[in-house]
mmCIF file of C-alpha atoms and ligand atoms in Angstrom:
data_model
loop_
_atom_site.group_PDB
_atom_site.id
_atom_site.type_symbol
_atom_site.label_atom_id
_atom_site.label_comp_id
_atom_site.label_asym_id
_atom_site.label_seq_id
_atom_site.Cartn_x
_atom_site.Cartn_y
_atom_site.Cartn_z
ATOM 1 C CA MET A 1 -17.051 23.896 11.493
ATOM 2 C CA ASN A 2 -17.733 20.569 13.139
ATOM 3 C CA PRO A 3 -16.807 20.859 16.857
ATOM 4 C CA LEU A 4 -15.294 17.361 16.752
ATOM 5 C CA ARG A 5 -12.805 18.394 14.086
ATOM 6 C CA LYS A 6 -10.529 21.387 14.609
ATOM 7 C CA PRO A 7 -9.663 22.743 11.131
ATOM 8 C CA ILE A 8 -6.101 22.457 9.853
ATOM 9 C CA LEU A 9 -4.638 24.933 7.384
ATOM 10 C CA ALA A 10 -1.465 23.299 6.158
ATOM 11 C CA ALA A 11 1.266 24.809 4.004
ATOM 12 C CA ASN A 12 3.176 22.435 1.755
ATOM 13 C CA TRP A 13 6.224 24.376 0.668
ATOM 14 C CA LYS A 14 7.545 21.567 -1.542
ATOM 15 C CA MET A 15 11.117 22.474 -2.681
ATOM 16 C CA HIS A 16 10.999 26.153 -1.703
ATOM 17 C CA LYS A 17 12.738 28.403 0.848
ATOM 18 C CA THR A 18 16.110 28.503 2.555
ATOM 19 C CA VAL A 19 16.409 28.219 6.344
ATOM 20 C CA ALA A 20 16.505 32.024 6.757
ATOM 21 C CA GLU A 21 13.412 32.440 4.569
ATOM 22 C CA ALA A 22 11.529 29.725 6.447
ATOM 23 C CA VAL A 23 12.264 31.260 9.847
ATOM 24 C CA ALA A 24 11.382 34.772 8.674
ATOM 25 C CA PHE A 25 8.060 33.458 7.335
ATOM 26 C CA ALA A 26 7.253 31.627 10.593
ATOM 27 C CA GLU A 27 8.014 34.706 12.670
ATOM 28 C CA ALA A 28 5.975 37.049 10.463
ATOM 29 C CA LEU A 29 3.001 34.682 10.266
ATOM 30 C CA GLN A 30 2.817 34.251 14.041
ATOM 31 C CA GLU A 31 3.308 37.953 14.686
ATOM 32 C CA GLN A 32 0.575 38.948 12.245
ATOM 33 C CA THR A 33 -1.894 36.164 13.025
ATOM 34 C CA GLY A 34 -1.389 35.582 16.744
ATOM 35 C CA PRO A 35 -2.190 32.433 18.741
ATOM 36 C CA LEU A 36 -4.803 30.100 17.286
ATOM 37 C CA THR A 37 -7.320 28.265 19.424
ATOM 38 C CA ASP A 38 -10.110 27.236 17.056
ATOM 39 C CA ARG A 39 -7.865 26.090 14.177
ATOM 40 C CA GLU A 40 -4.346 24.796 13.557
ATOM 41 C CA ALA A 41 -1.723 26.173 11.177
ATOM 42 C CA VAL A 42 0.810 23.605 9.997
ATOM 43 C CA ILE A 43 3.881 24.274 7.866
ATOM 44 C CA ALA A 44 5.702 21.571 5.921
ATOM 45 C CA PRO A 45 9.080 22.951 4.787
ATOM 46 C CA PRO A 46 11.868 21.070 3.003
ATOM 47 C CA PHE A 47 13.879 18.863 5.395
ATOM 48 C CA THR A 48 16.722 21.388 5.476
ATOM 49 C CA SER A 49 14.488 23.896 7.307
ATOM 50 C CA LEU A 50 12.511 21.493 9.460
ATOM 51 C CA ASP A 51 14.644 21.775 12.589
ATOM 52 C CA SER A 52 14.710 25.592 12.488
ATOM 53 C CA LEU A 53 11.007 25.763 11.737
ATOM 54 C CA CYS A 54 10.125 23.450 14.643
ATOM 55 C CA ARG A 55 11.987 25.879 16.917
ATOM 56 C CA ALA A 56 10.504 28.996 15.313
ATOM 57 C CA LEU A 57 6.867 27.899 15.617
ATOM 58 C CA LYS A 58 6.237 28.833 19.232
ATOM 59 C CA LEU A 59 2.682 30.152 19.480
ATOM 60 C CA GLU A 60 -0.332 28.030 20.359
ATOM 61 C CA GLY A 61 -1.903 26.451 17.311
ATOM 62 C CA TYR A 62 1.200 26.338 15.104
ATOM 63 C CA SER A 63 3.164 23.208 14.283
ATOM 64 C CA ALA A 64 5.496 21.723 11.723
ATOM 65 C CA SER A 65 5.174 18.809 9.356
ATOM 66 C CA ALA A 66 7.657 16.862 7.282
ATOM 67 C CA GLN A 67 6.808 16.402 3.612
ATOM 68 C CA ASN A 68 7.910 12.781 3.461
ATOM 69 C CA CYS A 69 9.691 10.063 5.452
ATOM 70 C CA HIS A 70 11.160 6.595 5.220
ATOM 71 C CA TRP A 71 9.460 3.817 7.180
ATOM 72 C CA GLU A 72 12.637 2.173 8.492
ATOM 73 C CA GLU A 73 14.205 3.593 11.651
ATOM 74 C CA LYS A 74 17.722 3.550 10.206
ATOM 75 C CA GLY A 75 19.835 1.730 7.675
ATOM 76 C CA ALA A 76 21.440 1.828 4.259
ATOM 77 C CA PHE A 77 18.915 4.098 2.529
ATOM 78 C CA THR A 78 20.993 6.909 1.037
ATOM 79 C CA GLY A 79 19.162 10.202 0.914
ATOM 80 C CA GLU A 80 16.253 9.102 3.086
ATOM 81 C CA ILE A 81 15.063 10.516 6.441
ATOM 82 C CA SER A 82 13.423 8.268 9.045
ATOM 83 C CA THR A 83 10.414 8.983 11.234
ATOM 84 C CA VAL A 84 12.687 8.629 14.290
ATOM 85 C CA MET A 85 14.802 11.513 13.002
ATOM 86 C CA ILE A 86 11.752 13.644 12.264
ATOM 87 C CA LYS A 87 10.238 12.999 15.678
ATOM 88 C CA ASP A 88 13.560 13.940 17.249
ATOM 89 C CA LEU A 89 13.098 17.508 15.932
ATOM 90 C CA GLY A 90 9.781 17.919 17.734
ATOM 91 C CA CYS A 91 7.764 17.608 14.561
ATOM 92 C CA ARG A 92 4.063 16.768 14.859
ATOM 93 C CA TYR A 93 2.901 15.739 11.385
ATOM 94 C CA VAL A 94 4.287 13.981 8.330
ATOM 95 C CA ILE A 95 2.710 14.244 4.879
ATOM 96 C CA VAL A 96 2.663 10.864 3.167
ATOM 97 C CA GLY A 97 1.596 9.900 -0.324
ATOM 98 C CA HIS A 98 1.519 13.386 -1.820
ATOM 99 C CA SER A 99 0.655 13.045 -5.508
ATOM 100 C CA GLU A 100 4.103 14.344 -6.473
ATOM 101 C CA ARG A 101 5.612 11.472 -4.467
ATOM 102 C CA ARG A 102 3.224 8.993 -6.065
ATOM 103 C CA HIS A 103 3.463 10.209 -9.652
ATOM 104 C CA ILE A 104 6.963 11.725 -9.985
ATOM 105 C CA PHE A 105 8.848 9.437 -7.595
ATOM 106 C CA GLY A 106 6.830 6.260 -8.108
ATOM 107 C CA GLU A 107 5.635 5.706 -4.545
ATOM 108 C CA THR A 108 3.228 2.797 -4.291
ATOM 109 C CA ASP A 109 0.223 2.313 -2.012
ATOM 110 C CA GLU A 110 2.275 -0.236 -0.075
ATOM 111 C CA MET A 111 5.087 2.259 0.562
ATOM 112 C CA ILE A 112 2.526 4.825 1.689
ATOM 113 C CA ARG A 113 0.924 2.304 4.049
ATOM 114 C CA LYS A 114 4.329 1.543 5.621
ATOM 115 C CA LYS A 115 5.140 5.242 5.958
ATOM 116 C CA ALA A 116 1.813 6.048 7.651
ATOM 117 C CA ALA A 117 2.245 3.152 10.088
ATOM 118 C CA SER A 118 5.788 4.258 10.905
ATOM 119 C CA VAL A 119 4.651 7.856 11.546
ATOM 120 C CA PHE A 120 2.169 6.547 14.129
ATOM 121 C CA THR A 121 4.714 4.179 15.661
ATOM 122 C CA HIS A 122 6.903 7.177 16.391
ATOM 123 C CA GLY A 123 4.204 9.299 17.963
ATOM 124 C CA MET A 124 3.351 11.631 15.103
ATOM 125 C CA VAL A 125 0.308 12.006 12.879
ATOM 126 C CA PRO A 126 0.331 11.199 9.165
ATOM 127 C CA ILE A 127 -1.377 13.511 6.692
ATOM 128 C CA ILE A 128 -2.233 10.912 4.070
ATOM 129 C CA CYS A 129 -2.936 12.255 0.582
ATOM 130 C CA VAL A 130 -5.276 10.606 -1.872
ATOM 131 C CA GLY A 131 -6.625 11.814 -5.191
ATOM 132 C CA GLU A 132 -7.430 10.894 -8.758
ATOM 133 C CA LEU A 133 -5.814 11.879 -12.070
ATOM 134 C CA LEU A 134 -7.836 13.814 -14.650
ATOM 135 C CA VAL A 135 -8.208 10.716 -16.873
ATOM 136 C CA GLU A 136 -9.559 8.819 -13.887
ATOM 137 C CA ARG A 137 -12.106 11.562 -13.123
ATOM 138 C CA ASP A 138 -13.109 11.691 -16.780
ATOM 139 C CA ALA A 139 -13.590 7.914 -16.719
ATOM 140 C CA ASN A 140 -15.868 8.278 -13.658
ATOM 141 C CA SER A 141 -13.452 6.271 -11.511
ATOM 142 C CA THR A 142 -12.769 8.906 -8.843
ATOM 143 C CA PHE A 143 -14.457 6.904 -6.067
ATOM 144 C CA ASP A 144 -12.758 3.646 -7.121
ATOM 145 C CA VAL A 145 -9.313 5.264 -7.166
ATOM 146 C CA VAL A 146 -9.691 7.257 -3.940
ATOM 147 C CA GLY A 147 -11.391 4.333 -2.164
ATOM 148 C CA ALA A 148 -8.597 1.937 -3.108
ATOM 149 C CA GLN A 149 -5.864 4.398 -2.046
ATOM 150 C CA LEU A 150 -7.621 4.885 1.275
ATOM 151 C CA ASP A 151 -8.205 1.181 1.966
ATOM 152 C CA LYS A 152 -4.571 0.388 1.305
ATOM 153 C CA ALA A 153 -3.117 3.301 3.297
ATOM 154 C CA LEU A 154 -5.171 2.425 6.394
ATOM 155 C CA GLU A 155 -4.774 -1.351 6.154
ATOM 156 C CA GLY A 156 -3.725 -2.869 9.466
ATOM 157 C CA LEU A 157 -4.293 0.277 11.556
ATOM 158 C CA VAL A 158 -6.504 -0.055 14.628
ATOM 159 C CA SER A 159 -9.530 2.268 14.987
ATOM 160 C CA ASP A 160 -7.899 4.235 17.792
ATOM 161 C CA LEU A 161 -5.099 5.365 15.505
ATOM 162 C CA VAL A 162 -7.301 5.875 12.478
ATOM 163 C CA GLY A 163 -9.378 8.366 14.464
ATOM 164 C CA ARG A 164 -6.276 10.561 14.734
ATOM 165 C CA VAL A 165 -5.236 10.355 11.100
ATOM 166 C CA VAL A 166 -5.492 13.407 8.856
ATOM 167 C CA LEU A 167 -6.501 12.756 5.253
ATOM 168 C CA ALA A 168 -6.041 15.122 2.349
ATOM 169 C CA TYR A 169 -8.151 14.783 -0.769
ATOM 170 C CA GLU A 170 -6.071 16.301 -3.529
ATOM 171 C CA PRO A 171 -7.388 15.755 -7.055
ATOM 172 C CA VAL A 172 -4.196 15.616 -9.100
ATOM 173 C CA TRP A 173 -5.748 17.736 -11.866
ATOM 174 C CA ALA A 174 -6.179 20.591 -9.388
ATOM 175 C CA ILE A 175 -2.652 20.645 -7.928
ATOM 176 C CA GLY A 176 -0.608 23.598 -9.102
ATOM 177 C CA THR A 177 -2.872 24.048 -12.125
ATOM 178 C CA GLY A 178 -5.033 26.925 -10.937
ATOM 179 C CA ARG A 179 -8.006 24.633 -11.547
ATOM 180 C CA THR A 180 -9.730 24.157 -8.185
ATOM 181 C CA ALA A 181 -12.409 21.558 -7.555
ATOM 182 C CA THR A 182 -15.688 23.362 -6.942
ATOM 183 C CA PRO A 183 -16.850 23.223 -3.323
ATOM 184 C CA ALA A 184 -19.550 20.768 -4.419
ATOM 185 C CA GLN A 185 -17.051 18.504 -6.222
ATOM 186 C CA ALA A 186 -14.788 18.482 -3.182
ATOM 187 C CA GLN A 187 -17.662 17.896 -0.764
ATOM 188 C CA GLU A 188 -18.888 14.931 -2.814
ATOM 189 C CA VAL A 189 -15.532 13.153 -2.494
ATOM 190 C CA HIS A 190 -15.063 14.129 1.161
ATOM 191 C CA ALA A 191 -18.492 12.698 1.989
ATOM 192 C CA PHE A 192 -17.539 9.525 0.115
ATOM 193 C CA ILE A 193 -14.309 9.261 2.150
ATOM 194 C CA ARG A 194 -16.185 9.738 5.418
ATOM 195 C CA ALA A 195 -18.712 7.071 4.465
ATOM 196 C CA ARG A 196 -15.850 4.739 3.560
ATOM 197 C CA LEU A 197 -14.250 5.326 6.982
ATOM 198 C CA GLU A 198 -17.534 4.431 8.630
ATOM 199 C CA ALA A 199 -17.775 1.231 6.582
ATOM 200 C CA LEU A 200 -14.144 0.269 7.273
ATOM 201 C CA PHE A 201 -14.130 1.246 10.965
ATOM 202 C CA ASN A 202 -17.126 2.867 12.672
ATOM 203 C CA LYS A 203 -19.131 6.093 12.854
ATOM 204 C CA GLU A 204 -17.104 7.548 15.692
ATOM 205 C CA VAL A 205 -13.871 7.185 13.742
ATOM 206 C CA ALA A 206 -15.512 8.630 10.617
ATOM 207 C CA ASN A 207 -16.720 11.661 12.574
ATOM 208 C CA ARG A 208 -13.329 12.333 14.140
ATOM 209 C CA VAL A 209 -11.050 12.125 11.104
ATOM 210 C CA ARG A 210 -10.127 15.469 9.604
ATOM 211 C CA ILE A 211 -10.233 15.514 5.828
ATOM 212 C CA LEU A 212 -8.371 18.389 4.167
ATOM 213 C CA TYR A 213 -8.867 19.536 0.599
ATOM 214 C CA GLY A 214 -5.886 20.436 -1.581
ATOM 215 C CA GLY A 215 -5.629 21.738 -5.121
ATOM 216 C CA SER A 216 -5.170 25.414 -6.042
ATOM 217 C CA VAL A 217 -6.583 26.720 -2.763
ATOM 218 C CA LYS A 218 -6.265 30.514 -2.684
ATOM 219 C CA PRO A 219 -7.374 33.382 -0.426
ATOM 220 C CA ASP A 220 -10.354 33.954 -2.695
ATOM 221 C CA ASN A 221 -11.745 30.415 -2.683
ATOM 222 C CA VAL A 222 -10.914 29.222 0.834
ATOM 223 C CA ASP A 223 -14.086 30.541 2.479
ATOM 224 C CA ALA A 224 -16.408 28.792 0.035
ATOM 225 C CA LEU A 225 -14.485 25.530 0.327
ATOM 226 C CA MET A 226 -14.404 25.677 4.128
ATOM 227 C CA ALA A 227 -18.172 26.212 4.201
ATOM 228 C CA GLU A 228 -18.714 22.608 3.059
ATOM 229 C CA ALA A 229 -19.685 20.192 5.820
ATOM 230 C CA ASP A 230 -16.982 17.591 5.292
ATOM 231 C CA LEU A 231 -14.038 19.875 4.496
ATOM 232 C CA ASP A 232 -12.003 20.190 7.680
ATOM 233 C CA GLY A 233 -9.095 22.180 6.389
ATOM 234 C CA MET A 234 -6.840 22.875 3.444
ATOM 235 C CA LEU A 235 -3.480 21.604 2.198
ATOM 236 C CA VAL A 236 -1.996 24.496 0.284
ATOM 237 C CA GLY A 237 0.975 24.590 -2.096
ATOM 238 C CA GLY A 238 1.548 27.743 -4.161
ATOM 239 C CA ALA A 239 -0.591 30.078 -2.066
ATOM 240 C CA SER A 240 1.277 29.126 1.108
ATOM 241 C CA LEU A 241 4.569 30.642 -0.007
ATOM 242 C CA GLU A 242 3.679 34.266 0.778
ATOM 243 C CA VAL A 243 2.800 35.289 4.341
ATOM 244 C CA ALA A 244 -0.111 37.525 3.311
ATOM 245 C CA SER A 245 -1.756 34.850 1.248
ATOM 246 C CA PHE A 246 -1.294 31.983 3.729
ATOM 247 C CA LYS A 247 -2.375 34.260 6.593
ATOM 248 C CA ARG A 248 -5.678 34.935 4.810
ATOM 249 C CA ILE A 249 -6.152 31.190 4.309
ATOM 250 C CA VAL A 250 -5.467 30.553 8.011
ATOM 251 C CA GLN A 251 -7.991 33.278 8.790
ATOM 252 C CA PHE A 252 -10.717 31.736 6.622
ATOM 253 C CA GLU A 253 -14.271 32.711 7.525
ATOM 254 C CA SER A 254 -17.232 30.431 7.049
HETATM 255 C C1 PEP B 301 -0.160 20.671 -2.821
HETATM 256 O O1 PEP B 301 1.018 20.735 -3.100
HETATM 257 O O2 PEP B 301 -0.530 19.830 -1.994
HETATM 258 C C2 PEP B 301 -1.090 21.577 -3.477
HETATM 259 C C3 PEP B 301 -2.354 21.425 -3.263
HETATM 260 O O3 PEP B 301 -0.547 22.543 -4.307
HETATM 261 P P1 PEP B 301 -1.318 23.833 -4.913
HETATM 262 O O4 PEP B 301 -2.041 24.492 -3.762
HETATM 263 O O5 PEP B 301 -0.248 24.699 -5.478
HETATM 264 O O6 PEP B 301 -2.293 23.340 -5.940
#
């Protein structure tokens, strides 16, 4: 663990759990895991449970995240939720640019850039996801794709803010497929991202930014992934839906 970067173990529940299920999970996780001082546990529930979850996460080291947002404060955007509304709940993080948003709902780099900027404007921290498709990896364009997504998402942000950003490298071919990147494959891309941050901003910023890995993280591979120098946490889908499994991920050892 790099002392500059407190690890984040983040649960992305996607479209799962009712309010009662979300609250029961939050209570059980905190009761079984206790306060956290050397790591952070973050839960991103569907919007319907976000208010209740923000209230239920009471112990040190636990916080909530939204899974998405709109960049405008208000207006005629049926079905959308603004960063002002999310902040109002006491939420700390907002995931932006998840691959399901990019590839199922057609979100563009420009939309993701506006969302990340809006999250900062309203005093929260964006968890910005980047990652290549399998065809892009097979064509050896992983660095080109991830580099371009990163450049665009961070465009216009000052170094001070960029130092607080959380990035998530999520190779699309590893999400929900059971096919995890090896620790070495993940480390290679994380090191590339950190070098890119240094080139775009400076070394201090590059050393401060936490870069999470996501893609079929499970209790049995978390320790090996977390042992890599540039992996500062995990963004977890499927394995975050059961308390026992997410608890083990939060309690990673490396
Ligand atoms: C995700 O949704 O961000 C994710 C990584 O999902 P899974 O852990 O199920 O691959």
